[in-house]
């Protein structure tokens, strides 16, 4: 190791930073794991570059495939940069519709500063006094890490970083800085900040914190420059972008590190009038920014985030890790906070910050080695009855299970660990399948066989759903380590969205999407009613007992720990109302029959041939309106909800009859799904997990809405 360090100094010069007092020589990475030169494996708890995992096969494949065809700069016409820009800006609101592709976050922030100058005709810039925005000469002058040669320039003002949730105090500091810039003749061009104040230590700010500051900046004619290099692309779990979480509309957004999963690609996204001012003032071009290989890498990252539900994982894993950190008992720990996979521990000694203690922490404290015992936690959050293994153990079990299907051409790729661990696999015969390791105790062998029968019947009727793929001996269910396993055909495409993330597209696109979902569900219900094996299928019933009985399938939702006594009583009043109304609905076709029962965004895929449905793990006998309700429950906060709901019903009615009086019960079934989710989370997360509160709040809101005889979409939009 000493020879390697000496060689590094000789060839790269002095002062090149390394992590840890004893540097680690890393030679290989895969997923969340890194290996050093001695073959020792580490769980990478720090890296904010490999956003979707080290060497993710889809990203590697995209880079290799495009590099084998063409790589040149963006002065030539090429569809790759346009396709990516369209996908990227679809994730933004606030009129942010145009993109400049670059190679690093530093370049992106440098351009953002120049955009502010071009749009305002002024040069004054404000940032916080404990920030970092990059390495170019312009942005390095905003950093206090190492003062610039010659001192800070006159056009830069640094304001105190927030250390408490006092938006008015922060706004007052910004107001003084604007006045100083104006008095000095520089004028005020813009305020640059990270929306979670990451380098400032993740202070306890909350949505609305920046409202007064934003209003002040607007009155002064400046721009809001939002550095999303660290929080962007879903790291917060709850929102795709940090500015949407904090609740403000930026003029310019800079992107970087996670955008290419380690490939050097970054971007600036701006409103058209800001972009026009910049283009008119600077003859800017970037030789490698937006090259075809970079765009292919960035596109693959977007697709992986969407297809693998990584935002939900960030929320889940972050909540689990936050709970573990808060359980630590150490005299120096003064504060623990986190948002998704952004976590911070503040160390204090005798009421004062203790940076020396943080610097002295051994590498093992933050870069956890896998111990010889092999004990490890799941990549997702764990609760009192999670019942799932860790990623490494799941991978080992998958390889054992695949022997029943004749083995695989390459290692199985873990897609998700939720109720089941799901792997993408190319079998030895070249067939692409989804291997499912079923959660112990959730569905037994008989129920899984019934689910596979249902999928086979739907596929035979022409529905775009997976169908079972048999083992080498003709069976359908294998076993590994006490876990049941099954394979179904792989369905390509990307999920239409994720929980907590605003739907992409405008109102017309969203109406078309939900009309297509309605039509697909109607086809499923028609096919189920026409299948001779439906009546005797050994699956659970999503009926009054299964949803509202003393022991609902997903738990006694009225006992959710986040509910107050008053809210629990309210929910039970609404449940009593629902029992009476369900008693008036026939438990027979067309109102009742086999349903999917989990039509969440993550389970609706969009591909070249239209929509497809996956994950029939919860399918069973139930009210058909429950399927329509599950398709809506994640969209209750959508601004176009009042247009989405009629589109869903119209799409359904274009294929299958749905009387107006039945549709009036739709809000009731949305409430029932909200109740079920509030029960489900109780056995999947700890009592202090923030999802308990989120699911409980939704259940209470829906209960209150239904008790008033209302629906969430009345008056929406």
XYZ file of C-alpha atoms in Angstrom:
717
model
C 0.000 0.000 0.000
C 2.819 2.439 0.849
C 4.358 1.884 -2.607
C 1.017 2.692 -4.230
C 0.668 5.892 -2.200
C 4.225 6.961 -3.021
C 3.640 6.305 -6.711
C 0.439 8.341 -6.544
C 2.280 11.326 -5.054
C 5.094 11.037 -7.603
C 2.755 10.914 -10.607
C -0.238 12.992 -9.477
C 1.482 15.470 -7.185
C 1.031 16.224 -3.479
C -2.265 16.898 -1.756
C -4.461 14.623 -3.919
C -7.157 13.576 -1.414
C -8.035 10.008 -0.497
C -10.771 8.589 1.709
C -9.838 7.394 5.209
C -6.647 7.611 7.251
C -5.651 4.256 5.790
C -6.623 4.510 2.089
C -8.472 1.600 0.510
C -7.434 0.202 -2.880
C -10.680 -0.692 -4.634
C -10.456 -3.033 -7.619
C -14.054 -4.125 -8.325
C -17.653 -3.106 -7.719
C -21.070 -4.718 -8.154
C -24.344 -3.303 -6.915
C -23.838 -2.025 -3.364
C -20.566 -3.938 -2.916
C -16.916 -3.009 -3.411
C -13.851 -5.279 -3.230
C -10.317 -4.275 -2.336
C -7.085 -5.711 -3.722
C -7.001 -8.333 -0.962
C -10.436 -9.626 -1.934
C -12.176 -8.145 1.086
C -15.751 -7.034 0.427
C -17.285 -3.768 1.664
C -20.848 -2.461 1.769
C -20.625 0.938 0.079
C -22.608 3.241 2.347
C -21.137 6.490 1.039
C -20.832 6.590 -2.732
C -23.175 9.170 -4.257
C -21.963 8.560 -7.818
C -22.950 4.944 -8.511
C -26.584 5.949 -8.160
C -28.156 2.688 -9.360
C -25.329 0.454 -8.148
C -21.790 -0.225 -9.257
C -21.557 -1.692 -12.759
C -25.310 -2.014 -13.202
C -25.685 -4.394 -16.170
C -28.199 -2.207 -18.002
C -25.916 0.832 -17.780
C -22.836 -1.176 -18.761
C -24.717 -2.692 -21.689
C -25.977 0.708 -22.870
C -22.474 2.237 -22.750
C -20.855 -0.708 -24.539
C -23.531 -0.953 -27.215
C -23.386 2.752 -28.114
C -19.569 2.893 -27.953
C -19.499 0.083 -30.493
C -21.548 2.132 -32.955
C -20.713 5.844 -32.589
C -19.322 8.372 -30.161
C -18.911 11.966 -31.268
C -19.859 15.417 -30.088
C -23.185 17.199 -30.206
C -22.353 19.509 -33.111
C -23.589 16.655 -35.268
C -27.265 15.771 -35.277
C -28.015 12.715 -33.202
C -31.289 11.433 -31.769
C -29.757 10.192 -28.525
C -29.401 13.617 -26.927
C -32.932 14.578 -27.986
C -34.501 11.352 -26.746
C -32.784 11.779 -23.402
C -33.663 15.472 -23.108
C -37.338 14.647 -23.695
C -37.306 11.957 -21.014
C -35.434 14.206 -18.590
C -37.569 17.348 -18.876
C -40.720 15.219 -18.537
C -39.593 14.780 -14.928
C -39.601 18.546 -14.326
C -42.312 21.117 -13.736
C -42.100 24.896 -13.349
C -41.504 25.510 -17.058
C -38.049 23.862 -16.989
C -38.032 22.542 -20.544
C -34.597 22.999 -22.128
C -31.279 21.260 -21.498
C -27.537 21.752 -21.937
C -25.500 18.554 -21.598
C -22.033 18.753 -20.044
C -19.598 16.336 -18.377
C -19.454 17.360 -14.706
C -21.510 19.044 -12.037
C -18.866 21.754 -11.786
C -19.442 22.643 -15.439
C -23.191 22.607 -14.890
C -22.969 25.027 -11.967
C -20.557 27.247 -13.887
C -23.146 27.532 -16.666
C -25.888 28.234 -14.123
C -23.926 31.241 -12.854
C -23.469 32.509 -16.402
C -27.172 32.019 -17.098
C -27.981 34.279 -14.155
C -25.606 36.918 -15.486
C -27.046 36.686 -19.002
C -30.689 36.770 -17.881
C -30.285 39.720 -15.499
C -27.373 41.717 -16.911
C -25.856 41.700 -13.415
C -23.046 39.733 -11.769
C -23.785 39.523 -8.018
C -24.126 35.951 -6.683
C -25.208 34.755 -3.240
C -24.487 31.337 -1.688
C -24.232 30.007 1.863
C -21.039 30.178 3.908
C -20.642 26.394 4.182
C -21.338 25.221 0.682
C -19.624 23.498 -2.218
C -20.706 23.777 -5.851
C -17.677 22.578 -7.815
C -14.144 23.164 -9.004
C -14.213 25.724 -11.817
C -12.791 29.161 -11.036
C -16.276 30.689 -10.919
C -17.962 28.186 -8.602
C -14.889 27.567 -6.429
C -15.206 31.192 -5.323
C -18.451 30.246 -3.575
C -16.748 27.638 -1.402
C -15.354 28.266 2.067
C -13.415 25.016 2.047
C -10.341 26.799 0.718
C -10.518 30.586 0.146
C -9.617 31.631 -3.422
C -6.224 33.181 -4.176
C -6.529 36.921 -3.714
C -9.585 36.559 -1.487
C -13.273 36.418 -2.284
C -14.293 38.571 -5.257
C -16.508 41.573 -4.675
C -19.463 40.167 -6.633
C -19.884 37.173 -4.251
C -21.720 37.279 -0.920
C -21.889 34.309 1.434
C -24.785 34.193 3.906
C -24.951 32.030 7.066
C -26.070 28.499 6.290
C -29.363 27.644 7.994
C -28.986 25.779 11.272
C -32.622 25.899 12.364
C -36.022 25.874 10.608
C -36.277 29.680 10.554
C -37.004 30.740 6.992
C -37.454 34.388 7.968
C -33.935 34.581 9.432
C -32.413 33.065 6.293
C -34.391 35.483 4.110
C -33.124 38.421 6.206
C -29.516 37.374 5.549
C -30.216 37.147 1.817
C -31.895 40.564 1.841
C -28.792 42.131 3.410
C -26.544 40.448 0.850
C -28.696 41.730 -2.043
C -28.516 45.264 -0.640
C -24.724 45.024 -0.358
C -24.359 43.806 -3.945
C -26.581 46.578 -5.235
C -24.672 49.212 -3.233
C -21.347 47.880 -4.557
C -22.524 48.254 -8.155
C -22.532 44.560 -9.000
C -26.290 44.178 -8.867
C -27.961 40.902 -7.944
C -28.008 38.073 -10.495
C -28.929 34.989 -8.505
C -28.957 32.802 -5.418
C -27.303 29.370 -5.756
C -28.163 26.666 -3.255
C -28.615 22.963 -2.710
C -32.301 22.386 -1.838
C -31.461 20.098 1.094
C -28.355 22.065 2.128
C -26.324 18.853 1.945
C -22.833 20.246 2.468
C -24.219 22.501 5.178
C -24.968 19.406 7.272
C -28.584 18.616 6.342
C -30.190 21.191 8.673
C -33.745 20.687 9.899
C -35.498 22.713 7.224
C -38.922 21.716 5.924
C -41.158 22.426 2.917
C -41.957 26.143 2.862
C -38.652 27.119 4.482
C -37.518 28.985 1.377
C -40.802 30.732 0.540
C -39.824 34.125 1.958
C -36.385 33.949 0.346
C -37.805 33.031 -3.063
C -40.264 35.938 -2.913
C -37.399 38.260 -2.014
C -35.224 37.030 -4.892
C -38.095 37.464 -7.344
C -38.730 41.047 -6.195
C -35.046 41.825 -6.637
C -35.080 40.479 -10.192
C -32.661 37.628 -9.496
C -32.727 33.945 -10.434
C -32.961 30.859 -8.218
C -30.127 28.490 -9.188
C -30.797 25.029 -7.774
C -27.892 22.606 -7.423
C -29.470 19.130 -7.615
C -26.156 17.320 -8.125
C -26.515 15.473 -4.819
C -30.256 15.250 -3.974
C -31.524 14.828 -7.540
C -32.725 11.690 -9.323
C -34.804 10.399 -6.410
C -32.229 10.141 -3.641
C -34.694 11.709 -1.195
C -37.140 8.871 -1.825
C -40.220 11.060 -1.523
C -39.500 13.326 -4.517
C -37.550 13.105 -7.761
C -35.976 16.516 -7.098
C -35.035 18.344 -3.934
C -36.690 21.597 -5.022
C -40.041 19.821 -5.304
C -39.582 18.496 -1.776
C -38.715 21.943 -0.373
C -41.548 23.472 -2.405
C -40.080 26.127 -4.684
C -39.757 26.756 -8.422
C -36.154 27.259 -9.601
C -35.143 29.077 -12.795
C -32.126 26.862 -13.429
C -31.306 23.350 -12.197
C -27.867 21.758 -12.362
C -27.400 17.974 -12.412
C -24.310 15.831 -12.087
C -22.849 12.896 -10.159
C -25.640 10.297 -10.164
C -26.809 11.047 -13.692
C -24.630 8.440 -15.438
C -23.989 5.977 -12.588
C -20.270 6.772 -12.695
C -20.053 7.765 -16.355
C -19.079 11.475 -16.589
C -22.278 13.170 -17.660
C -24.101 16.197 -16.259
C -26.659 18.761 -17.393
C -28.297 22.128 -16.859
C -32.081 22.420 -17.155
C -33.622 25.871 -17.524
C -36.680 27.799 -18.544
C -36.655 28.715 -22.271
C -36.262 32.462 -21.713
C -33.246 31.875 -19.469
C -31.712 29.512 -22.018
C -32.281 32.038 -24.802
C -30.534 34.773 -22.803
C -27.574 32.482 -22.154
C -27.283 31.335 -25.767
C -27.462 34.937 -26.933
C -24.701 36.076 -24.581
C -22.209 33.199 -24.739
C -21.008 31.215 -27.723
C -21.043 28.095 -25.611
C -20.371 24.576 -26.819
C -19.053 21.462 -25.115
C -17.097 18.922 -27.157
C -18.055 15.887 -25.087
C -21.219 17.102 -23.381
C -24.183 15.152 -24.701
C -22.142 12.680 -26.736
C -24.065 9.543 -27.749
C -22.378 7.268 -25.204
C -23.053 9.682 -22.332
C -26.684 10.008 -23.369
C -27.036 6.224 -23.574
C -25.631 5.885 -20.040
C -27.907 8.613 -18.692
C -30.970 7.111 -20.399
C -30.198 3.711 -18.882
C -29.972 5.272 -15.413
C -33.397 6.898 -15.813
C -34.900 3.600 -16.928
C -33.365 1.658 -14.038
C -34.649 4.175 -11.477
C -38.146 3.866 -12.912
C -38.231 0.131 -13.636
C -36.692 -1.006 -10.358
C -38.671 1.385 -8.142
C -35.479 2.826 -6.660
C -37.184 5.883 -5.184
C -39.384 3.663 -3.043
C -36.272 1.725 -2.031
C -34.506 4.962 -1.074
C -37.447 5.944 1.118
C -37.681 2.487 2.666
C -33.958 1.846 3.221
C -33.398 5.412 4.409
C -36.154 5.141 6.999
C -34.713 1.849 8.225
C -31.181 3.241 8.476
C -32.424 6.413 10.162
C -34.126 4.297 12.795
C -30.914 2.351 13.400
C -28.863 5.543 13.706
C -31.357 7.019 16.149
C -31.092 3.893 18.277
C -27.374 4.534 18.861
C -26.437 5.688 22.336
C -23.251 7.778 22.306
C -22.405 10.865 24.338
C -21.229 12.830 21.299
C -24.355 12.278 19.183
C -26.434 15.456 19.358
C -28.689 15.062 16.335
C -29.585 12.425 13.766
C -31.602 13.357 10.706
C -32.312 12.036 7.253
C -34.380 12.291 4.109
C -34.413 9.133 2.037
C -30.797 8.083 1.476
C -29.476 11.414 2.741
C -28.520 10.918 6.380
C -26.559 12.994 8.882
C -25.229 12.552 12.407
C -24.161 15.715 14.244
C -21.466 15.289 16.884
C -21.146 17.772 19.760
C -18.831 17.984 22.748
C -19.830 20.236 25.657
C -22.337 22.050 23.449
C -19.885 22.753 20.643
C -19.395 20.989 17.274
C -16.823 18.184 17.436
C -15.357 17.851 13.923
C -12.227 16.218 15.357
C -14.360 13.312 16.561
C -15.860 12.855 13.106
C -12.431 12.939 11.460
C -11.093 10.417 13.962
C -13.897 7.890 13.325
C -12.368 4.674 11.967
C -13.152 3.562 8.453
C -15.087 0.570 9.761
C -17.670 2.951 11.280
C -18.756 4.329 7.920
C -17.547 1.769 5.382
C -18.980 -1.413 6.841
C -17.129 -4.647 6.139
C -19.056 -7.821 5.621
C -18.215 -9.943 8.654
C -17.217 -13.580 8.481
C -20.508 -14.561 10.100
C -22.251 -13.500 6.898
C -25.029 -11.748 8.849
C -26.404 -8.768 6.916
C -29.477 -6.632 6.509
C -31.796 -6.357 3.551
C -31.155 -3.624 1.007
C -34.619 -2.322 1.873
C -35.975 -1.295 5.236
C -36.880 -3.915 7.785
C -39.841 -3.954 10.144
C -41.116 -6.249 12.854
C -42.225 -8.940 10.362
C -40.343 -8.242 7.157
C -39.582 -11.866 6.380
C -37.088 -11.039 3.624
C -33.402 -11.885 3.245
C -30.587 -9.540 2.297
C -29.549 -9.005 -1.304
C -26.483 -11.258 -1.144
C -28.413 -14.113 0.482
C -31.276 -13.685 -1.982
C -28.788 -13.881 -4.858
C -27.329 -17.097 -3.479
C -30.807 -18.607 -3.083
C -31.699 -17.547 -6.621
C -28.711 -19.406 -8.040
C -29.742 -22.527 -6.132
C -33.365 -22.254 -7.284
C -32.378 -21.780 -10.928
C -30.943 -25.287 -11.036
C -34.546 -26.466 -11.297
C -34.901 -24.507 -14.525
C -31.631 -25.781 -15.993
C -29.457 -22.905 -14.817
C -28.845 -19.460 -16.296
C -26.590 -17.989 -18.982
C -25.402 -15.215 -16.627
C -25.811 -14.311 -12.950
C -29.392 -13.354 -12.030
C -29.956 -9.598 -11.668
C -31.905 -8.540 -8.604
C -34.759 -6.232 -9.621
C -36.436 -5.701 -6.271
C -36.960 -7.045 -2.780
C -40.477 -6.341 -1.616
C -43.001 -9.038 -0.793
C -40.862 -11.279 -2.979
C -37.291 -11.082 -4.212
C -37.528 -10.747 -8.016
C -34.645 -11.402 -10.405
C -34.236 -10.873 -14.118
C -32.770 -14.077 -15.545
C -31.763 -15.376 -18.947
C -32.115 -19.142 -18.660
C -29.591 -21.529 -20.182
C -31.904 -21.992 -23.182
C -31.947 -18.233 -23.832
C -35.427 -17.553 -22.414
C -35.746 -14.341 -20.413
C -37.804 -14.807 -17.245
C -38.537 -13.220 -13.890
C -37.506 -15.507 -11.054
C -39.508 -14.914 -7.865
C -38.350 -16.024 -4.428
C -41.604 -15.862 -2.509
C -41.817 -14.245 0.906
C -42.100 -16.946 3.572
C -45.569 -17.187 5.076
C -47.278 -14.846 2.610
C -48.500 -17.189 -0.145
C -48.356 -20.968 0.119
C -47.712 -23.475 -2.656
C -51.414 -23.917 -3.484
C -52.028 -20.153 -3.712
C -48.964 -19.629 -5.927
C -50.093 -22.390 -8.292
C -53.517 -20.712 -8.461
C -51.897 -17.367 -9.276
C -49.892 -18.992 -12.088
C -53.061 -20.638 -13.439
C -54.799 -17.266 -13.481
C -51.922 -15.615 -15.347
C -51.833 -18.449 -17.870
C -55.564 -18.066 -18.498
C -55.222 -14.304 -18.981
C -52.269 -14.702 -21.344
C -54.243 -17.279 -23.342
C -57.028 -14.714 -23.660
C -54.570 -12.245 -25.181
C -53.863 -10.135 -22.079
C -50.350 -8.612 -21.828
C -49.345 -10.374 -18.595
C -46.571 -12.787 -17.605
C -47.231 -16.493 -17.848
C -45.608 -19.339 -15.919
C -42.405 -20.872 -17.225
C -42.037 -24.551 -16.267
C -39.056 -26.202 -14.645
C -36.987 -28.824 -16.415
C -39.188 -31.560 -14.897
C -42.420 -29.784 -15.905
C -43.241 -28.481 -12.430
C -43.930 -24.826 -11.708
C -42.639 -24.309 -8.162
C -39.104 -24.890 -6.974
C -37.480 -24.386 -3.603
C -34.233 -22.982 -2.229
C -33.301 -22.575 1.413
C -36.894 -23.070 2.518
C -38.145 -20.427 0.082
C -40.616 -21.258 -2.684
C -39.581 -20.114 -6.161
C -41.365 -19.670 -9.485
C -40.529 -18.278 -12.907
C -42.755 -16.269 -15.231
C -42.007 -14.842 -18.651
C -40.279 -11.472 -18.618
C -42.407 -8.473 -19.564
C -40.371 -5.598 -20.966
C -41.127 -1.903 -20.567
C -40.895 0.736 -17.878
C -43.230 1.394 -14.978
C -45.672 4.244 -15.634
C -44.523 5.917 -12.435
C -43.598 5.447 -8.803
C -45.198 6.217 -5.463
C -44.818 9.809 -4.364
C -43.510 10.984 -7.731
C -45.688 13.286 -9.889
C -46.900 11.645 -13.066
C -44.991 12.558 -16.197
C -46.657 14.344 -19.111
C -49.410 16.880 -19.444
C -53.111 16.429 -18.861
C -53.757 14.929 -22.303
C -51.041 12.296 -21.836
C -52.317 11.435 -18.366
C -55.897 11.121 -19.594
C -54.734 8.776 -22.367
C -52.723 6.717 -19.875
C -55.617 6.208 -17.464
C -58.053 5.482 -20.268
C -55.667 2.728 -21.380
C -55.449 1.399 -17.810
C -59.236 1.346 -17.589
C -59.481 -0.551 -20.849
C -56.837 -3.051 -19.731
C -58.649 -3.740 -16.454
C -61.943 -4.198 -18.283
C -60.294 -6.764 -20.559
C -58.874 -8.547 -17.514
C -62.287 -8.693 -15.850
C -63.931 -9.941 -19.057
C -61.307 -12.659 -19.449
C -61.679 -13.677 -15.793
C -65.467 -13.957 -16.140
C -65.020 -16.106 -19.233
C -62.520 -18.494 -17.650
C -63.991 -21.799 -16.527
C -61.460 -22.193 -13.713
C -62.249 -18.898 -12.005
C -64.860 -19.974 -9.476
C -62.794 -22.615 -7.710
C -59.466 -20.794 -7.756
C -57.729 -21.097 -4.397
C -57.076 -17.407 -3.802
C -58.150 -15.054 -1.015
C -61.311 -12.936 -1.199
C -61.048 -9.149 -1.140
C -64.578 -8.884 0.249
C -66.081 -7.218 3.321
C -64.415 -9.720 5.661
C -61.051 -9.565 3.916
C -61.030 -5.772 3.832
C -63.020 -4.772 6.926
C -63.413 -7.805 9.155
C -61.879 -8.408 12.560
C -58.744 -9.785 10.872
C -58.319 -8.056 7.477
C -55.849 -9.648 5.079
C -53.367 -6.795 5.484
C -53.876 -6.085 9.167
C -56.114 -4.185 11.594
C -55.611 -0.798 9.970
C -57.477 1.074 12.717
C -54.627 0.085 15.060
C -51.920 1.764 12.955
C -49.532 3.354 15.504
C -49.638 6.738 13.735
C -53.399 7.092 14.310
C -54.624 9.103 17.258
C -57.567 7.725 19.227
C -59.837 10.249 17.528
C -58.558 9.332 14.066
C -58.931 5.622 14.815
C -62.563 6.201 15.793
C -63.108 8.173 12.580
C -61.629 5.377 10.475
C -63.802 2.793 12.210
C -66.909 4.930 11.590
C -66.050 5.011 7.906
C -65.430 1.259 7.935
C -68.900 0.695 9.409
C -70.398 2.824 6.633
C -68.449 0.804 4.063
C -69.730 -2.525 5.409
C -73.281 -1.377 4.864
C -72.612 -0.216 1.317
C -70.695 -3.376 0.391
C -73.701 -5.392 1.517
C -75.673 -3.853 -1.354
C -73.151 -4.918 -4.035
C -73.647 -8.357 -5.536
C -70.871 -10.878 -4.908
C -71.186 -12.140 -8.464
C -70.151 -11.123 -11.977
C -69.948 -8.520 -13.300
C -69.471 -6.676 -9.979
C -67.381 -9.340 -8.267
C -64.874 -11.889 -9.551
C -61.159 -12.411 -10.046
C -59.144 -9.187 -9.825
C -55.503 -8.140 -9.919
C -55.875 -6.288 -6.567
C -52.574 -4.357 -6.778
C -52.722 -2.077 -9.842
C -50.018 0.249 -8.537
C -47.921 2.336 -10.912
C -44.948 0.021 -10.423
C -47.047 -2.899 -11.682
C -48.223 -1.224 -14.898
C -45.524 -1.279 -17.555
C -45.424 0.768 -20.735
C -43.673 -0.776 -23.712
C -43.658 -0.620 -27.472
C -46.959 -2.496 -27.769
C -48.835 -0.608 -25.054
C -49.502 -1.319 -21.381
C -48.885 -4.573 -19.542
C -49.688 -5.787 -16.015
C -47.227 -7.598 -13.763
C -47.094 -8.808 -10.136
C -50.212 -10.885 -9.539
C -49.042 -11.800 -6.033
C -52.187 -10.300 -4.456
C -54.706 -11.426 -7.069
C -57.892 -13.003 -5.820
C -61.665 -12.790 -5.769
C -62.962 -9.298 -5.145
C -65.006 -6.295 -6.133
C -64.087 -5.043 -9.604
C -64.146 -1.443 -8.373
C -61.264 -2.356 -6.053
C -59.009 -2.749 -9.102
C -60.014 0.684 -10.387
C -59.429 2.125 -6.920
C -55.917 0.690 -6.615
C -55.089 2.295 -9.957
C -56.054 5.686 -8.479
C -54.864 5.613 -4.876
C -51.310 6.750 -5.684
C -52.629 9.686 -7.723
C -54.795 11.462 -5.164
C -52.362 14.407 -5.065
C -52.116 14.755 -8.842
C -53.186 18.210 -10.071
C -55.200 16.651 -12.927
C -57.048 14.117 -10.758
C -60.426 15.509 -11.863
C -59.509 14.606 -15.464
C -57.791 11.307 -14.667
C -60.783 9.683 -12.967
C -63.280 10.205 -15.830
C -60.637 8.989 -18.266
C -60.160 5.778 -16.272
C -63.916 5.149 -16.179
C -64.350 5.993 -19.862
C -61.569 3.572 -20.806
C -63.197 0.847 -18.764
C -66.656 1.527 -20.212
C -65.290 1.421 -23.754
C -64.757 -2.319 -23.180
C -67.132 -3.367 -20.402
C -70.306 -2.068 -18.834
C -70.057 -0.027 -15.642
C -73.336 1.530 -14.469
C -73.273 5.092 -13.158
C -74.537 3.989 -9.736
C -71.599 1.556 -9.437
C -69.089 4.256 -10.346
C -70.430 6.391 -7.513
C -68.892 3.868 -5.112
C -65.397 4.433 -6.510
C -64.376 6.817 -3.704
C -65.481 4.193 -1.183
C -63.110 1.646 -2.735
C -60.245 4.132 -2.854
C -60.810 4.522 0.871
C -60.758 0.746 1.335
C -57.414 0.554 -0.466
C -56.068 3.345 1.751
C -57.237 1.374 4.790
C -55.554 -1.789 3.510
C -52.257 0.039 2.987
C -52.395 1.479 6.509
C -52.698 -2.086 7.776
C -50.044 -3.470 5.435
C -47.335 -1.041 6.572
C -47.837 -2.044 10.227
C -46.072 -5.389 9.686
C -43.461 -4.045 7.253
C -42.013 -1.122 9.203
C -41.353 0.041 12.738
C -43.761 2.245 14.647
C -41.615 5.356 14.088
C -41.178 4.795 10.353
C -42.437 7.901 8.484
C -44.464 5.706 6.127
C -46.734 4.803 9.033
C -47.734 8.456 9.288
C -48.065 8.879 5.515
C -50.346 5.844 5.112
C -52.345 6.690 8.221
C -52.876 10.272 7.067
C -54.162 9.068 3.701
C -56.566 6.657 5.399
C -57.918 9.407 7.667
C -58.305 11.842 4.789
C -60.211 9.309 2.708
C -62.391 8.345 5.695
C -63.292 11.966 6.308
C -63.983 12.503 2.590
C -66.270 9.468 2.270
C -68.143 10.238 5.498
C -68.967 13.649 4.035
C -70.343 11.948 0.917
C -67.575 13.473 -1.179
C -64.767 12.235 -3.456
C -61.176 13.533 -3.768
C -61.683 14.405 -7.421
C -64.724 16.615 -6.877
C -63.496 20.150 -7.366
C -59.920 19.019 -8.103
C -57.915 20.380 -11.001
